[in-house]
C-alpha cells in the first residue's frame, strides 16, 4: 500500500470526524433558542432533551452489530447522510412530540456515526502502526469550535433555526460526497452470525471503566464549569464561560499532541498521567477558588481528559476476543454511562452539601483512570 493511499484514507476519515463534531455542536449551540421557540421551562426542556441520550444508549449494541455485519464503510456513509438530515428535521419540527421523536433519532444516528468512524480510525491506525487515534478526535473538537462559531454568527444574523441547520446539512452532505470514495474499503468483519449483545471480557471491561472515569469528568466540565465559576469563583456574568473555554481549548490541543506523546512514552503511561493531571486540575480549582487558579485547574483538566477516550477506543478496536465494532460499542456503553451520570450526581451532592464537595468526588473518580490504567497489560 502506498503512502498516498494511506493518507487518503486518513484524510477521508478525518473529514467524517469533522462532520460529526460540526453537526452535534450546531445542535448544541441552538438549544437555548429551541427552548424559547417552544416556550419550554427548564424542567420541560430537560424532559425533552432526555430523549437524545435514550436514543444513543439504545443504539450502542445495535451500532456495533451493524458495523460488524455490514462493515464500517457502508454504515459510516449512511450515517454521514442521515445524521445531518436529523439535524435539519430538528429545525423543521413544529410540535413537541415531533421534537422528542427526532431527538431520539438524532441520538441514535449520532452513535451509529461514532461507532462506525472509530472503527474506520482503528483500521487506519493499524496501517500506520503507530498512534493516530487522538488526532482524529482532535478534528472532532476543532469541528465543535467551528460549529459554535457558525452558530454564533447565525444567531447574530438572526437566522431562523431551520435555515441554520439546513446550511450545516448542506455543508456536511457536500463533504460526504467529496470524500466517501476514499474511506477504508474493508475492516475486520467476522464470519457468521454475530450476537446483538456480546459479554465484554475483563480487558474490555477495564477499558470501559477507564472511559467511565474520564467521561464523568468531561460531563462535569461540559455541564457544570460555568456554574462553578458563577457560584464558587463568583465571577461576573461575562466571565462564566472562561473555565469552559480553557477546558475545551486544552482538550482539543491535547488531542493533536497525544499521538506523538503516546508513540514516545506508550499508552499505559499516558493514561496513568492523564488521570493524575485531571485530578490535580480539579483539586487546584477546589482548594484555591479564584479565577486564576480555577482557570489553570480547568486547563489541566482539559489536558488530562483529552486523550483518554481516543486511546481506550483504539485499544478496544484491537481486541482479540471481539470484532472491532462490537468492542468499541461495549467500551462506549460503559463510558457513556459516566457522561450521563456525572452531571446529575454533581447536582444531587451540590444540593445536599456544596458544589466544591461535588467536584472533589469527581476528582476522586477521575483518578480511577490512573489506577485502572496500571492494570492494563
Short mmCIF file of N, CA, C and O in Angstrom, two decimals, residues 161-266:
data_model
loop_
_atom_site.label_atom_id
_atom_site.label_comp_id
_atom_site.label_asym_id
_atom_site.label_seq_id
_atom_site.Cartn_x
_atom_site.Cartn_y
_atom_site.Cartn_z
N UNK A 161 -33.76 28.94 13.02
CA UNK A 161 -33.07 27.70 13.36
C UNK A 161 -33.01 26.76 12.16
O UNK A 161 -31.97 26.15 11.87
N UNK A 162 -34.13 26.64 11.43
CA UNK A 162 -34.14 25.68 10.32
C UNK A 162 -33.20 26.10 9.19
O UNK A 162 -32.59 25.23 8.54
N UNK A 163 -33.03 27.40 8.96
CA UNK A 163 -32.08 27.86 7.93
C UNK A 163 -30.65 27.54 8.35
O UNK A 163 -29.84 27.06 7.54
N UNK A 164 -30.36 27.78 9.61
CA UNK A 164 -29.03 27.46 10.14
C UNK A 164 -28.73 25.97 9.98
O UNK A 164 -27.68 25.58 9.45
N UNK A 165 -29.66 25.11 10.43
CA UNK A 165 -29.42 23.68 10.41
C UNK A 165 -29.37 23.12 8.98
O UNK A 165 -28.58 22.22 8.69
N UNK A 166 -30.19 23.65 8.09
CA UNK A 166 -30.15 23.19 6.69
C UNK A 166 -28.82 23.59 6.05
O UNK A 166 -28.24 22.83 5.26
N UNK A 167 -28.31 24.77 6.40
CA UNK A 167 -27.00 25.20 5.89
C UNK A 167 -25.91 24.23 6.34
O UNK A 167 -25.05 23.83 5.53
N UNK A 168 -25.94 23.85 7.62
CA UNK A 168 -24.97 22.87 8.13
C UNK A 168 -25.14 21.54 7.41
O UNK A 168 -24.16 20.88 7.04
N UNK A 169 -26.39 21.15 7.18
CA UNK A 169 -26.66 19.90 6.47
C UNK A 169 -26.05 19.89 5.08
O UNK A 169 -25.44 18.90 4.66
N UNK A 170 -26.19 20.99 4.37
CA UNK A 170 -25.64 21.09 3.01
C UNK A 170 -24.12 20.99 3.04
O UNK A 170 -23.50 20.31 2.21
N UNK A 171 -23.49 21.65 4.02
CA UNK A 171 -22.03 21.58 4.16
C UNK A 171 -21.61 20.13 4.39
O UNK A 171 -20.67 19.63 3.76
N UNK A 172 -22.29 19.45 5.32
CA UNK A 172 -21.93 18.08 5.66
C UNK A 172 -22.15 17.13 4.48
O UNK A 172 -21.30 16.28 4.19
N UNK A 173 -23.28 17.26 3.80
CA UNK A 173 -23.55 16.38 2.66
C UNK A 173 -22.53 16.59 1.54
O UNK A 173 -22.11 15.64 0.88
N UNK A 174 -22.12 17.83 1.35
CA UNK A 174 -21.08 18.11 0.35
C UNK A 174 -19.78 17.42 0.70
O UNK A 174 -19.12 16.81 -0.16
N UNK A 175 -19.40 17.48 1.99
CA UNK A 175 -18.17 16.82 2.43
C UNK A 175 -18.26 15.30 2.26
O UNK A 175 -17.28 14.66 1.86
N UNK A 176 -19.43 14.72 2.54
CA UNK A 176 -19.62 13.28 2.36
C UNK A 176 -19.44 12.91 0.89
O UNK A 176 -18.73 11.94 0.56
N UNK A 177 -20.04 13.68 -0.01
CA UNK A 177 -19.95 13.38 -1.44
C UNK A 177 -18.52 13.51 -1.95
O UNK A 177 -18.10 12.79 -2.87
N UNK A 178 -17.75 14.42 -1.36
CA UNK A 178 -16.37 14.62 -1.79
C UNK A 178 -15.46 13.47 -1.37
O UNK A 178 -14.58 13.04 -2.13
N UNK A 179 -15.68 12.93 -0.15
CA UNK A 179 -14.65 12.04 0.41
C UNK A 179 -15.09 10.59 0.63
O UNK A 179 -14.25 9.77 1.01
N UNK A 180 -16.34 10.22 0.36
CA UNK A 180 -16.77 8.87 0.71
C UNK A 180 -16.00 7.77 -0.03
O UNK A 180 -15.76 6.69 0.51
N UNK A 181 -15.57 8.06 -1.26
CA UNK A 181 -14.85 7.05 -2.04
C UNK A 181 -13.49 6.70 -1.45
O UNK A 181 -12.93 5.64 -1.75
N UNK A 182 -12.94 7.59 -0.61
CA UNK A 182 -11.61 7.37 -0.06
C UNK A 182 -11.63 6.76 1.34
O UNK A 182 -10.59 6.70 2.00
N UNK A 183 -12.79 6.31 1.80
CA UNK A 183 -12.84 5.62 3.09
C UNK A 183 -12.18 4.25 2.97
O UNK A 183 -12.12 3.67 1.89
N UNK A 184 -11.72 3.73 4.09
CA UNK A 184 -11.11 2.40 4.13
C UNK A 184 -12.12 1.36 3.62
O UNK A 184 -13.23 1.27 4.14
N UNK A 185 -11.77 0.60 2.58
CA UNK A 185 -12.75 -0.29 1.94
C UNK A 185 -13.29 -1.38 2.86
O UNK A 185 -14.47 -1.70 2.82
N UNK A 186 -12.42 -1.97 3.65
CA UNK A 186 -12.83 -3.11 4.47
C UNK A 186 -12.22 -3.01 5.85
O UNK A 186 -11.16 -2.43 6.05
N UNK A 187 -12.95 -3.56 6.82
CA UNK A 187 -12.36 -3.75 8.14
C UNK A 187 -12.65 -5.18 8.57
O UNK A 187 -13.19 -5.97 7.78
N UNK A 188 -12.30 -5.50 9.78
CA UNK A 188 -12.44 -6.88 10.23
C UNK A 188 -13.90 -7.20 10.48
O UNK A 188 -14.48 -6.85 11.50
N UNK A 189 -14.53 -7.87 9.51
CA UNK A 189 -15.92 -8.31 9.64
C UNK A 189 -15.92 -9.80 9.90
O UNK A 189 -15.41 -10.58 9.09
N UNK A 190 -16.45 -10.18 11.04
CA UNK A 190 -16.40 -11.60 11.42
C UNK A 190 -17.32 -12.44 10.55
O UNK A 190 -18.36 -11.99 10.10
N UNK A 191 -16.90 -13.68 10.38
CA UNK A 191 -17.72 -14.61 9.61
C UNK A 191 -18.90 -15.09 10.46
O UNK A 191 -18.82 -15.20 11.68
N UNK A 192 -19.98 -15.40 9.83
CA UNK A 192 -21.12 -15.96 10.53
C UNK A 192 -21.91 -14.92 11.28
O UNK A 192 -21.73 -13.73 11.15
N UNK A 193 -22.80 -15.41 12.11
CA UNK A 193 -23.73 -14.55 12.84
C UNK A 193 -23.06 -13.97 14.07
O UNK A 193 -22.38 -14.67 14.82
N UNK A 194 -23.26 -12.69 14.28
CA UNK A 194 -22.74 -12.03 15.47
C UNK A 194 -23.90 -11.68 16.39
O UNK A 194 -24.93 -11.21 15.95
N UNK A 195 -23.74 -11.91 17.71
CA UNK A 195 -24.82 -11.57 18.63
C UNK A 195 -24.99 -10.07 18.75
O UNK A 195 -24.03 -9.31 18.61
N UNK A 196 -26.23 -9.66 19.00
CA UNK A 196 -26.51 -8.25 19.18
C UNK A 196 -25.87 -7.74 20.46
O UNK A 196 -25.37 -6.62 20.52
N UNK A 197 -25.87 -8.57 21.51
CA UNK A 197 -25.25 -8.23 22.78
C UNK A 197 -24.10 -9.20 23.03
O UNK A 197 -24.30 -10.41 23.02
N UNK A 198 -22.91 -8.66 23.23
CA UNK A 198 -21.75 -9.50 23.49
C UNK A 198 -21.20 -9.18 24.88
O UNK A 198 -21.05 -8.01 25.23
N UNK A 199 -20.93 -10.22 25.67
CA UNK A 199 -20.40 -10.01 27.01
C UNK A 199 -18.94 -9.60 26.92
O UNK A 199 -18.11 -10.31 26.35
N UNK A 200 -18.59 -8.42 27.47
CA UNK A 200 -17.20 -7.98 27.40
C UNK A 200 -16.31 -8.79 28.32
O UNK A 200 -16.72 -9.20 29.41
N UNK A 201 -15.08 -9.06 27.89
CA UNK A 201 -14.13 -9.76 28.76
C UNK A 201 -13.51 -8.76 29.74
O UNK A 201 -13.85 -7.57 29.73
N UNK A 202 -12.60 -9.25 30.57
CA UNK A 202 -12.01 -8.39 31.60
C UNK A 202 -11.27 -7.20 31.02
O UNK A 202 -11.34 -6.08 31.56
N UNK A 203 -10.57 -7.41 29.92
CA UNK A 203 -9.80 -6.32 29.30
C UNK A 203 -10.73 -5.22 28.79
O UNK A 203 -10.49 -4.02 29.05
N UNK A 204 -11.79 -5.61 28.10
CA UNK A 204 -12.75 -4.62 27.58
C UNK A 204 -13.44 -3.89 28.72
O UNK A 204 -13.68 -2.68 28.66
N UNK A 205 -13.76 -4.62 29.79
CA UNK A 205 -14.41 -4.00 30.94
C UNK A 205 -13.50 -2.96 31.59
O UNK A 205 -13.96 -1.87 31.97
N UNK A 206 -12.21 -3.26 31.71
CA UNK A 206 -11.26 -2.29 32.26
C UNK A 206 -11.22 -1.03 31.40
O UNK A 206 -11.22 0.09 31.92
N UNK A 207 -11.18 -1.22 30.10
CA UNK A 207 -11.16 -0.07 29.20
C UNK A 207 -12.43 0.76 29.34
O UNK A 207 -12.40 1.99 29.34
N UNK A 208 -13.57 0.07 29.48
CA UNK A 208 -14.83 0.77 29.67
C UNK A 208 -14.84 1.57 30.95
O UNK A 208 -15.34 2.71 30.98
N UNK A 209 -14.28 1.02 32.02
CA UNK A 209 -14.24 1.73 33.31
C UNK A 209 -13.29 2.93 33.25
O UNK A 209 -13.54 3.96 33.88
N UNK A 210 -12.20 2.81 32.48
CA UNK A 210 -11.31 3.95 32.29
C UNK A 210 -12.05 5.07 31.57
O UNK A 210 -11.98 6.24 31.94
N UNK A 211 -12.79 4.68 30.51
CA UNK A 211 -13.59 5.67 29.79
C UNK A 211 -14.65 6.27 30.71
O UNK A 211 -14.91 7.48 30.65
N UNK A 212 -15.25 5.46 31.57
CA UNK A 212 -16.26 5.93 32.52
C UNK A 212 -15.66 7.02 33.42
O UNK A 212 -16.24 8.09 33.60
N UNK A 213 -14.48 6.73 34.00
CA UNK A 213 -13.84 7.68 34.91
C UNK A 213 -13.53 9.00 34.21
O UNK A 213 -13.70 10.08 34.79
N UNK A 214 -13.08 8.92 32.96
CA UNK A 214 -12.75 10.13 32.22
C UNK A 214 -14.00 10.90 31.81
O UNK A 214 -14.05 12.13 31.91
N UNK A 215 -15.02 10.17 31.34
CA UNK A 215 -16.23 10.83 30.85
C UNK A 215 -17.07 11.41 31.98
O UNK A 215 -17.85 12.35 31.76
N UNK A 216 -16.96 10.88 33.19
CA UNK A 216 -17.57 11.54 34.35
C UNK A 216 -17.02 12.95 34.47
O UNK A 216 -17.75 13.93 34.69
N UNK A 217 -15.70 13.06 34.34
CA UNK A 217 -15.05 14.37 34.43
C UNK A 217 -15.44 15.26 33.26
O UNK A 217 -15.74 16.45 33.45
N UNK A 218 -15.45 14.72 32.05
CA UNK A 218 -15.85 15.50 30.88
C UNK A 218 -17.27 16.03 31.01
O UNK A 218 -17.55 17.20 30.75
N UNK A 219 -18.19 15.16 31.41
CA UNK A 219 -19.58 15.56 31.56
C UNK A 219 -19.73 16.67 32.59
O UNK A 219 -20.52 17.61 32.40
N UNK A 220 -18.95 16.58 33.66
CA UNK A 220 -18.98 17.63 34.69
C UNK A 220 -18.50 18.95 34.11
O UNK A 220 -19.09 20.01 34.37
N UNK A 221 -17.44 18.92 33.34
CA UNK A 221 -16.91 20.16 32.75
C UNK A 221 -17.90 20.77 31.77
O UNK A 221 -18.12 21.99 31.75
N UNK A 222 -18.52 19.95 30.96
CA UNK A 222 -19.48 20.45 29.96
C UNK A 222 -20.67 21.13 30.64
O UNK A 222 -21.10 22.20 30.23
N UNK A 223 -21.20 20.51 31.68
CA UNK A 223 -22.46 20.97 32.26
C UNK A 223 -22.31 21.89 33.46
O UNK A 223 -23.22 22.67 33.75
N UNK A 224 -21.18 21.79 34.18
CA UNK A 224 -21.09 22.50 35.45
C UNK A 224 -19.95 23.50 35.57
O UNK A 224 -19.84 24.19 36.59
N UNK A 225 -19.09 23.59 34.57
CA UNK A 225 -17.96 24.52 34.68
C UNK A 225 -18.43 25.96 34.83
O UNK A 225 -17.90 26.73 35.64
N UNK A 226 -19.44 26.34 34.03
CA UNK A 226 -19.98 27.70 34.11
C UNK A 226 -20.62 27.98 35.45
O UNK A 226 -20.44 29.07 36.04
N UNK A 227 -21.36 27.00 35.98
CA UNK A 227 -21.99 27.16 37.28
C UNK A 227 -20.94 27.30 38.37
O UNK A 227 -21.08 28.11 39.30
N UNK A 228 -19.87 26.51 38.27
CA UNK A 228 -18.80 26.58 39.27
C UNK A 228 -18.17 27.96 39.29
O UNK A 228 -17.93 28.54 40.36
N UNK A 229 -17.90 28.51 38.12
CA UNK A 229 -17.31 29.85 38.06
C UNK A 229 -18.28 30.90 38.58
O UNK A 229 -17.87 31.90 39.17
N UNK A 230 -19.56 30.69 38.35
CA UNK A 230 -20.56 31.66 38.79
C UNK A 230 -20.80 31.59 40.30
O UNK A 230 -20.80 32.62 40.99
N UNK A 231 -20.96 30.38 40.83
CA UNK A 231 -21.36 30.21 42.22
C UNK A 231 -20.18 30.16 43.20
O UNK A 231 -20.27 30.66 44.32
N UNK A 232 -19.09 29.52 42.80
CA UNK A 232 -17.96 29.34 43.71
C UNK A 232 -16.87 30.38 43.49
O UNK A 232 -16.36 30.97 44.45
N UNK A 233 -16.53 30.65 42.24
CA UNK A 233 -15.49 31.64 41.94
C UNK A 233 -16.06 33.06 42.01
O UNK A 233 -15.33 34.03 42.21
N UNK A 234 -17.38 33.18 41.84
CA UNK A 234 -18.07 34.48 41.92
C UNK A 234 -17.57 35.48 40.89
O UNK A 234 -17.27 36.64 41.21
N UNK A 235 -17.46 35.03 39.64
CA UNK A 235 -17.01 35.93 38.58
C UNK A 235 -18.22 36.66 38.01
O UNK A 235 -19.37 36.23 38.18
N UNK A 236 -18.00 37.78 37.31
CA UNK A 236 -19.10 38.46 36.62
C UNK A 236 -19.70 37.56 35.55
O UNK A 236 -19.06 36.62 35.07
N UNK A 237 -20.92 37.85 35.16
CA UNK A 237 -21.64 37.04 34.16
C UNK A 237 -20.83 36.86 32.88
O UNK A 237 -20.84 35.80 32.27
N UNK A 238 -20.11 37.90 32.49
CA UNK A 238 -19.35 37.87 31.24
C UNK A 238 -18.18 36.89 31.29
O UNK A 238 -17.62 36.54 30.25
N UNK A 239 -17.79 36.46 32.49
CA UNK A 239 -16.61 35.59 32.62
C UNK A 239 -16.98 34.15 33.02
O UNK A 239 -16.09 33.36 33.31
N UNK A 240 -18.26 33.83 33.05
CA UNK A 240 -18.65 32.50 33.50
C UNK A 240 -18.20 31.39 32.54
O UNK A 240 -18.09 30.23 32.95
N UNK A 241 -17.92 31.73 31.29
CA UNK A 241 -17.50 30.71 30.33
C UNK A 241 -15.99 30.54 30.24
O UNK A 241 -15.51 29.72 29.47
N UNK A 242 -15.24 31.31 31.04
CA UNK A 242 -13.78 31.25 30.97
C UNK A 242 -13.26 29.84 31.25
O UNK A 242 -12.40 29.32 30.54
N UNK A 243 -13.79 29.21 32.30
CA UNK A 243 -13.34 27.87 32.64
C UNK A 243 -13.66 26.86 31.54
O UNK A 243 -12.83 26.00 31.22
N UNK A 244 -14.85 26.97 30.95
CA UNK A 244 -15.25 26.05 29.89
C UNK A 244 -14.34 26.22 28.67
O UNK A 244 -13.90 25.23 28.07
N UNK A 245 -14.07 27.47 28.31
CA UNK A 245 -13.20 27.73 27.15
C UNK A 245 -11.80 27.19 27.40
O UNK A 245 -11.17 26.60 26.51
N UNK A 246 -11.30 27.39 28.64
CA UNK A 246 -9.97 26.87 28.99
C UNK A 246 -9.94 25.35 28.86
O UNK A 246 -9.00 24.78 28.28
N UNK A 247 -10.96 24.70 29.38
CA UNK A 247 -11.05 23.24 29.31
C UNK A 247 -11.12 22.76 27.86
O UNK A 247 -10.36 21.86 27.46
N UNK A 248 -12.01 23.35 27.06
CA UNK A 248 -12.18 22.92 25.68
C UNK A 248 -10.92 23.17 24.86
O UNK A 248 -10.56 22.35 24.00
N UNK A 249 -10.26 24.29 25.11
CA UNK A 249 -9.07 24.63 24.35
C UNK A 249 -7.95 23.62 24.55
O UNK A 249 -7.35 23.13 23.59
N UNK A 250 -7.68 23.27 25.82
CA UNK A 250 -6.59 22.31 26.07
C UNK A 250 -7.00 20.89 25.71
O UNK A 250 -6.14 20.08 25.37
N UNK A 251 -8.29 20.58 25.79
CA UNK A 251 -8.72 19.24 25.39
C UNK A 251 -8.49 19.06 23.89
O UNK A 251 -7.98 18.01 23.45
N UNK A 252 -8.84 20.07 23.10
CA UNK A 252 -8.62 19.98 21.65
C UNK A 252 -7.13 19.93 21.33
O UNK A 252 -6.67 19.08 20.55
N UNK A 253 -6.37 20.83 21.94
CA UNK A 253 -4.92 20.85 21.69
C UNK A 253 -4.24 19.58 22.14
O UNK A 253 -3.34 19.06 21.47
N UNK A 254 -4.68 19.04 23.29
CA UNK A 254 -4.09 17.82 23.81
C UNK A 254 -4.29 16.64 22.89
O UNK A 254 -3.43 15.76 22.79
N UNK A 255 -5.41 16.62 22.19
CA UNK A 255 -5.67 15.50 21.28
C UNK A 255 -4.73 15.52 20.08
O UNK A 255 -4.32 14.47 19.59
N UNK A 256 -4.37 16.69 19.61
CA UNK A 256 -3.44 16.76 18.48
C UNK A 256 -2.02 16.41 18.90
O UNK A 256 -1.23 15.93 18.09
N UNK A 257 -1.70 16.64 20.18
CA UNK A 257 -0.35 16.34 20.66
C UNK A 257 -0.23 14.90 21.17
O UNK A 257 0.88 14.37 21.27
N UNK A 258 -1.36 14.28 21.48
CA UNK A 258 -1.34 12.99 22.18
C UNK A 258 -0.67 11.87 21.38
O UNK A 258 0.03 11.04 21.95
N UNK A 259 -0.88 11.84 20.08
CA UNK A 259 -0.33 10.74 19.29
C UNK A 259 1.20 10.71 19.36
O UNK A 259 1.80 9.63 19.48
N UNK A 260 1.82 11.87 19.28
CA UNK A 260 3.29 11.93 19.40
C UNK A 260 3.73 11.44 20.77
O UNK A 260 4.70 10.67 20.90
N UNK A 261 3.02 11.88 21.80
CA UNK A 261 3.40 11.52 23.17
C UNK A 261 3.21 10.02 23.40
O UNK A 261 4.04 9.36 24.03
N UNK A 262 2.11 9.46 22.88
CA UNK A 262 1.85 8.03 23.03
C UNK A 262 2.92 7.22 22.31
O UNK A 262 3.42 6.21 22.84
N UNK A 263 3.29 7.64 21.11
CA UNK A 263 4.32 6.94 20.34
C UNK A 263 5.64 6.91 21.11
O UNK A 263 6.37 5.92 21.08
N UNK A 264 5.90 7.98 21.83
CA UNK A 264 7.18 8.08 22.54
C UNK A 264 7.16 7.37 23.90
O UNK A 264 8.15 6.72 24.27
N UNK A 265 6.05 7.49 24.65
CA UNK A 265 6.04 7.00 26.03
C UNK A 265 5.13 5.79 26.26
O UNK A 265 5.22 5.15 27.30
N UNK A 266 4.25 5.49 25.31
CA UNK A 266 3.38 4.34 25.47
C UNK A 266 2.01 4.69 26.01
O UNK A 266 1.87 5.65 26.77
#
